[in-house]
Coordinates of C-alpha atoms in Angstrom, one line a residue:
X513 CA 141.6 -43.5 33.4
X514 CA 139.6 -40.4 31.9
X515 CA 136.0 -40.0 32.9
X516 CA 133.8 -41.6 30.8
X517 CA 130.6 -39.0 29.5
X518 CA 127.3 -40.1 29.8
X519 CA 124.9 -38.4 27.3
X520 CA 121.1 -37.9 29.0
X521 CA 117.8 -39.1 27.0
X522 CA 116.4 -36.0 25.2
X523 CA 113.3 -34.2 26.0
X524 CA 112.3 -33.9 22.2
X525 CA 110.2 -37.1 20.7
X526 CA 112.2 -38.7 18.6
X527 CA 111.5 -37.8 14.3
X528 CA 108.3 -39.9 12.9
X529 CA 108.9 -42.1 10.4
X530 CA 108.9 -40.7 7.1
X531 CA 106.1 -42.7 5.8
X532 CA 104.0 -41.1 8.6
X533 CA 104.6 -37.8 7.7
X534 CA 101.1 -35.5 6.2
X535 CA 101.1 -32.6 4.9
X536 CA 99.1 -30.1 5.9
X537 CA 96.4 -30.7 3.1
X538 CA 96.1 -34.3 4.0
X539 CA 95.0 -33.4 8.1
X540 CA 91.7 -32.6 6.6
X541 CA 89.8 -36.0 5.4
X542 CA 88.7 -35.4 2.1
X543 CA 84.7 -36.0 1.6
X544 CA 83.5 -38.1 -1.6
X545 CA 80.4 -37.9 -2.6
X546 CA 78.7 -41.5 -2.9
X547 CA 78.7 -42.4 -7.1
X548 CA 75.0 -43.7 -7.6
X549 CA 75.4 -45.3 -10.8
X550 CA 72.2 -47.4 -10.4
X551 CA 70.1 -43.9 -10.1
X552 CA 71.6 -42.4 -12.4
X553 CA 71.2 -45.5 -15.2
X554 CA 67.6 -45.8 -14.0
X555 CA 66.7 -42.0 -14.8
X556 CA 67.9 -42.2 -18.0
X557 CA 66.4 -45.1 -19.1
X558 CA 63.2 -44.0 -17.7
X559 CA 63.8 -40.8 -19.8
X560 CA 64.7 -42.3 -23.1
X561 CA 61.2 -44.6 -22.8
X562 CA 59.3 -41.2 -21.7
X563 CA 60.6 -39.7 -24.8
X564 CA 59.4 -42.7 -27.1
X565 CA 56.1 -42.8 -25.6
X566 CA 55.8 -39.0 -26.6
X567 CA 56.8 -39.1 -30.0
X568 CA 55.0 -42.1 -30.8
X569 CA 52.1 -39.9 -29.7
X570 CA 52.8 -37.1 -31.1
X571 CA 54.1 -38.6 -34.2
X572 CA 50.9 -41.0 -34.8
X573 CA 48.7 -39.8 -37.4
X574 CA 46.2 -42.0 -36.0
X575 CA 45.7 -39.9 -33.5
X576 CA 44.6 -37.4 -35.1
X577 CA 45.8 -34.2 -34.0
X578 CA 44.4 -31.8 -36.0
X579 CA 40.9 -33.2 -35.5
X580 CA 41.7 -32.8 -31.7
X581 CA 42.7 -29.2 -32.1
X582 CA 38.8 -28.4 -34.2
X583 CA 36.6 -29.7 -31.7
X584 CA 38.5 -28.6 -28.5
X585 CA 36.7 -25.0 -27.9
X586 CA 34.0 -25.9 -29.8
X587 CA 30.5 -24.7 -29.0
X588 CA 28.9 -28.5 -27.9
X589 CA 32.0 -29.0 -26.2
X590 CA 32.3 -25.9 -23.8
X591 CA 28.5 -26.6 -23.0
X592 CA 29.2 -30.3 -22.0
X593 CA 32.1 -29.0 -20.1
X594 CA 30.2 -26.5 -18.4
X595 CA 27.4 -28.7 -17.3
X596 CA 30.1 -30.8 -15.4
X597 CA 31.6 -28.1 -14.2
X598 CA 28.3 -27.3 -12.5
X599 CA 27.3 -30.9 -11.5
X600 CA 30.1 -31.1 -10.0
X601 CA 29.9 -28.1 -8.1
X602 CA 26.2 -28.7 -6.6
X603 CA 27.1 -32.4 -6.2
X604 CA 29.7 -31.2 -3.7
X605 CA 28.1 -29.0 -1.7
X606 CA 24.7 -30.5 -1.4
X607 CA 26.7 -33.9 -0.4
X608 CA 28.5 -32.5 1.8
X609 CA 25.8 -30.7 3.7
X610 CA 23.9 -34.0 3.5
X611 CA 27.1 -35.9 4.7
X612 CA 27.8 -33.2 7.6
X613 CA 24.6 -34.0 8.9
X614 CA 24.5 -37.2 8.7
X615 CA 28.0 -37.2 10.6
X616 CA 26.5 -35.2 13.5
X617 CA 23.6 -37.8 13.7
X618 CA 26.5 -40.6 14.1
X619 CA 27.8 -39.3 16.5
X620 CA 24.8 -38.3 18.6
X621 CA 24.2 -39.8 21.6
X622 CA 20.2 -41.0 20.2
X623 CA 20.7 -44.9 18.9
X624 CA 18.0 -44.3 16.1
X625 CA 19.7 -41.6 15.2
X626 CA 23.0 -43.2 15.1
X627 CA 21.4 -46.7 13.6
X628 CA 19.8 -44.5 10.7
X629 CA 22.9 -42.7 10.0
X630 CA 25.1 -46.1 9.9
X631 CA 22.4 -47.4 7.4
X632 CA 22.0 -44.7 5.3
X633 CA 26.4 -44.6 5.0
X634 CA 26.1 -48.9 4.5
X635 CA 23.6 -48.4 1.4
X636 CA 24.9 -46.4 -0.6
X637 CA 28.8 -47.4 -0.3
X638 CA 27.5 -51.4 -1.0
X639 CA 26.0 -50.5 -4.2
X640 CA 27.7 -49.4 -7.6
X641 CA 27.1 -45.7 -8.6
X642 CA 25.4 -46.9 -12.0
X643 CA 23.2 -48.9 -10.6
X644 CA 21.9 -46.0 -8.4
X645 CA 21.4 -43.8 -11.4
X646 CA 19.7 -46.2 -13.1
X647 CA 17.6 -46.8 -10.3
X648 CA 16.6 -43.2 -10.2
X649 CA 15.9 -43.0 -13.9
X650 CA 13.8 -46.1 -13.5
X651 CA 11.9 -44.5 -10.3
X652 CA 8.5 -44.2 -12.7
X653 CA 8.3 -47.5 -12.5
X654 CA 8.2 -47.7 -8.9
X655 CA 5.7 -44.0 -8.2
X656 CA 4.6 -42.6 -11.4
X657 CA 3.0 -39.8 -9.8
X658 CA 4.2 -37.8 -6.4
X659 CA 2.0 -35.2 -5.1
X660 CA -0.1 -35.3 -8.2
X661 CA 2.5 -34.6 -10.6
X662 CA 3.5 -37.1 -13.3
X663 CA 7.0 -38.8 -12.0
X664 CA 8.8 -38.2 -15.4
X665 CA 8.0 -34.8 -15.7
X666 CA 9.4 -33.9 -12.2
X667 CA 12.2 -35.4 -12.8
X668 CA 14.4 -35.1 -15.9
X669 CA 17.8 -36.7 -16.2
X670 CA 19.4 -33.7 -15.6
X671 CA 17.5 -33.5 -12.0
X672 CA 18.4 -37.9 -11.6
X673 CA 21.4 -37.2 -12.2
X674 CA 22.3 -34.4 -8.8
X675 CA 20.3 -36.9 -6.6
X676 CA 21.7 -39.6 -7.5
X677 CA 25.0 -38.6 -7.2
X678 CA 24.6 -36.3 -4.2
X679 CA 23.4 -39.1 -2.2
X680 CA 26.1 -41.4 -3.3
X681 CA 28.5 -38.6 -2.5
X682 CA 26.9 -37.7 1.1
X683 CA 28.1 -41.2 1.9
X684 CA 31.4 -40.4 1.7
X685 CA 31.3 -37.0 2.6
X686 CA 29.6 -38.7 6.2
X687 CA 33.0 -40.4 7.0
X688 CA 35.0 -37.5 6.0
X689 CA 33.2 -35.6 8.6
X690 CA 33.4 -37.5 11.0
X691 CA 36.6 -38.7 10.8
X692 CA 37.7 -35.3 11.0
X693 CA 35.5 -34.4 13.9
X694 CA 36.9 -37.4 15.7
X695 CA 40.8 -36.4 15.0
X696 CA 40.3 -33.1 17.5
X697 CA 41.3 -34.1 20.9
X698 CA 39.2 -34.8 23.6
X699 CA 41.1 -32.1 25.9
X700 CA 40.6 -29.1 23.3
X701 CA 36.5 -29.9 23.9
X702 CA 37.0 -29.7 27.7
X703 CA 38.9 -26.8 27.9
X704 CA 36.3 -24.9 25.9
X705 CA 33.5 -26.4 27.9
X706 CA 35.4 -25.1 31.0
X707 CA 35.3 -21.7 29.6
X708 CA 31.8 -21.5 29.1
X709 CA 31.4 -21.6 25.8
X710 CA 28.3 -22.7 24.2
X711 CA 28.0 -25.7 21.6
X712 CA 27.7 -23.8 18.3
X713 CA 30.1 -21.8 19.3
X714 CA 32.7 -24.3 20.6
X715 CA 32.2 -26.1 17.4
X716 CA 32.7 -23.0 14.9
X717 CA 36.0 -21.7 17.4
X718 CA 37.4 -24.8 18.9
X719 CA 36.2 -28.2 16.3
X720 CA 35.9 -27.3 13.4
X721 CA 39.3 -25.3 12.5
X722 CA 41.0 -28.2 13.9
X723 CA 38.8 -30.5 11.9
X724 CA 39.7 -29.3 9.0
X725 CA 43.1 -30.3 8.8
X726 CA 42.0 -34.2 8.4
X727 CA 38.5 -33.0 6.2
X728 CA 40.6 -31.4 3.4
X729 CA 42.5 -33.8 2.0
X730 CA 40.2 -36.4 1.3
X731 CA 37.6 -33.9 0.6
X732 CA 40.0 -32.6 -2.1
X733 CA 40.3 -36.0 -3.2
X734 CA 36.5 -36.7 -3.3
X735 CA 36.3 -33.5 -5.1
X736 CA 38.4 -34.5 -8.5
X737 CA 36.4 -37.9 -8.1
X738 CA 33.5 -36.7 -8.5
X739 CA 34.5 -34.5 -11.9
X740 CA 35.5 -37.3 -13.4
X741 CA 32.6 -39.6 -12.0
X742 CA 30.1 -37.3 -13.6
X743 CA 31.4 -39.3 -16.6
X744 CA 28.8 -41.8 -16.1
X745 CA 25.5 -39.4 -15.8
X746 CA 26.2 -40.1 -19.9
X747 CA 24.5 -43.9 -19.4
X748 CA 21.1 -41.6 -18.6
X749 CA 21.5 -39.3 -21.7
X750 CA 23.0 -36.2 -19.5
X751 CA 24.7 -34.0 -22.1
X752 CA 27.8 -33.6 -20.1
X753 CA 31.2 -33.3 -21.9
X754 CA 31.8 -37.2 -22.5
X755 CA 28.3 -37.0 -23.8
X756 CA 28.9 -33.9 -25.7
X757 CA 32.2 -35.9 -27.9
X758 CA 30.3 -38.5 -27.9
X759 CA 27.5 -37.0 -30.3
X760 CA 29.9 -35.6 -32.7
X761 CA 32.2 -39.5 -33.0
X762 CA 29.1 -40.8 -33.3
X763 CA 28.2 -38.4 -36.3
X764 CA 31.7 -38.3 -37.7
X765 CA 33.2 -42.0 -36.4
X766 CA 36.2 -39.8 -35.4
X767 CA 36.3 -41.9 -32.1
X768 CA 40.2 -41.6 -30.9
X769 CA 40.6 -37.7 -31.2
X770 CA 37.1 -36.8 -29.6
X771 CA 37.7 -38.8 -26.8
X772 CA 41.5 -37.1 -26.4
X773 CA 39.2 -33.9 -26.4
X774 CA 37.3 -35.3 -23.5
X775 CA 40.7 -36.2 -22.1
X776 CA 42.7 -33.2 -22.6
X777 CA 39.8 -30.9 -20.7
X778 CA 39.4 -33.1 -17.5
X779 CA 42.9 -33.3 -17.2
X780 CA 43.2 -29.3 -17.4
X781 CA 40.5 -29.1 -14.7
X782 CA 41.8 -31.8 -12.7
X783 CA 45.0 -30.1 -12.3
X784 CA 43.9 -26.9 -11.1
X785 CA 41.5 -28.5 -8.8
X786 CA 44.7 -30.3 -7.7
X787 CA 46.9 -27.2 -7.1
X788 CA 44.0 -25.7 -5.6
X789 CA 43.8 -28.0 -3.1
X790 CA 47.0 -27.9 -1.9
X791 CA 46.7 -24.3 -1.2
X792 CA 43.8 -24.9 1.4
X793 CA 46.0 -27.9 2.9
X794 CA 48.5 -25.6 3.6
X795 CA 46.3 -23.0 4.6
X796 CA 44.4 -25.1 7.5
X797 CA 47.6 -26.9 8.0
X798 CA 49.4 -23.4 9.6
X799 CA 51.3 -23.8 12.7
X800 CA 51.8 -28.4 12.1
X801 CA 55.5 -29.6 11.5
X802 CA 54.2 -30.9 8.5
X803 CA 53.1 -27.8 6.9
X804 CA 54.8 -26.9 3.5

């Protein structure tokens, strides 16, 4: 009988099926962008409503335009918009020294100090800012003369009008303050203590930089509140821009287009107050995660 050959298993792995086969392209998972349809549906119709707002605005005779476009630079205008311009200005920074203070004596360690402080803060945030002006332009009533000198004399509605709002606003301004002293850590104190440095000076080096990080924002905020809360100095005959239109609708019954005037200007101001504002938060934000 002839010997039989046996044939030996190969080394090789045996062929793939074909329908396990890739190309080389197809190693490489492909990567699809997810389709947001529902975004994409939603911006448009967002857009499309924006665009009918505007040109029924634009497009409405009833508003006026050219009317708007007379009176916006005129003379009574600018000088309303001046005067709150500067109300606004000394509002702020005689509230705030006001509110700094007041901050300091809340956080002193003297009770009466800190019960005067807390009561001061409780007043004037429980009651409406109108009623405090009127108050103040009703203070005749109350001490017609101080220090010999006729009440409504001393004070004119101009001069009611930056005490009563500066000592709404130190109300505010308190809390700012102190809520920004109060965000420094405890540790950062101590380790100036430790080097000897004195109280002013720890405060100006070590407190207050790092306080400022958590003051600026809301005082920003308080800031374009109160140019647009000088609105109501107006009730007491304050010539200040919503004042100002409203002498010339009253003469000319032009009531929506003065008013957009009005609107136009503390929008302008508002906005650069607002980019304003986010340059000093990025300033005293340097060296945060956050910062942008």
């Amino acid at each position: 009988m002839p010997p039989q050959t046996v044939s030996l298993p190969s080394s090789s792995p045996p062929p793939a099926p074909p329908s396990l086969v890739k190309d080389a392209d197809d190693a490489v998972p492909r990567i699809v962008p997810v389709r947001r349809t529902g975004r994409w549906a939603a911006a448009v119709a967002v857009l499309v409503l924006l665009a009918l707002a505007m040109d029924s605005v634009i497009r409405n005779d009833a508003f006026q335009w050219d009317v708007v476009f007379a009176y916006f630079a005129t003379a009574s205008v600018l000088r309303g918009l001046w005067l709150t311009l500067w109300l606004t200005a000394v509002v702020m920074v005689l509230g705030f020294a006001l509110g700094a203070l007041l901050a300091v004596l809340r956080l002193s360690g003297n009770p009466v100090l800190q019960a005067v402080s807390w009561g001061y803060v409780w007043l004037y945030r429980s009651t409406p800012i109108l009623v405090q002006l009127l108050f103040w332009f009703n203070i005749g009533a109350l001490y017609p003369q101080i220090l010999g000198v006729s009440t409504v004399s001393l004070l004119g509605p101009v001069a009611i009008a930056v005490i009563g709002l500066t000592l709404h606003e130190a109300a505010y301004a308190a809390e700012v303050v102190r809520g920004g002293i109060l965000s420094v850590e405890r540790g950062q104190i101590e380790a100036a203590q430790s080097l000897g440095l004195g109280p002013w000076r720890r405060f100006r080096r070590i407190v207050l930089p790092q306080a400022m990080r958590s003051i600026v924002p809301p005082a920003g905020n308080m800031l374009i509140g109160t140019l647009k809360g000088t609105s109501i100095v107006s009730i007491i005959a304050v010539q200040d821009l919503l004042y100002s239109v409203q002498l010339v609708y009253h003469r000319t019954y032009q009531v929506i287009p003065l008013l957009l005037v009005a609107t136009i200007w503390y929008a302008a101001v508002t906005t650069l107050l607002s980019i304003g504002q986010r340059y000093v938060e990025r300033y005293y934000a340097r060296g945060t995660a956050g910062a942008r």
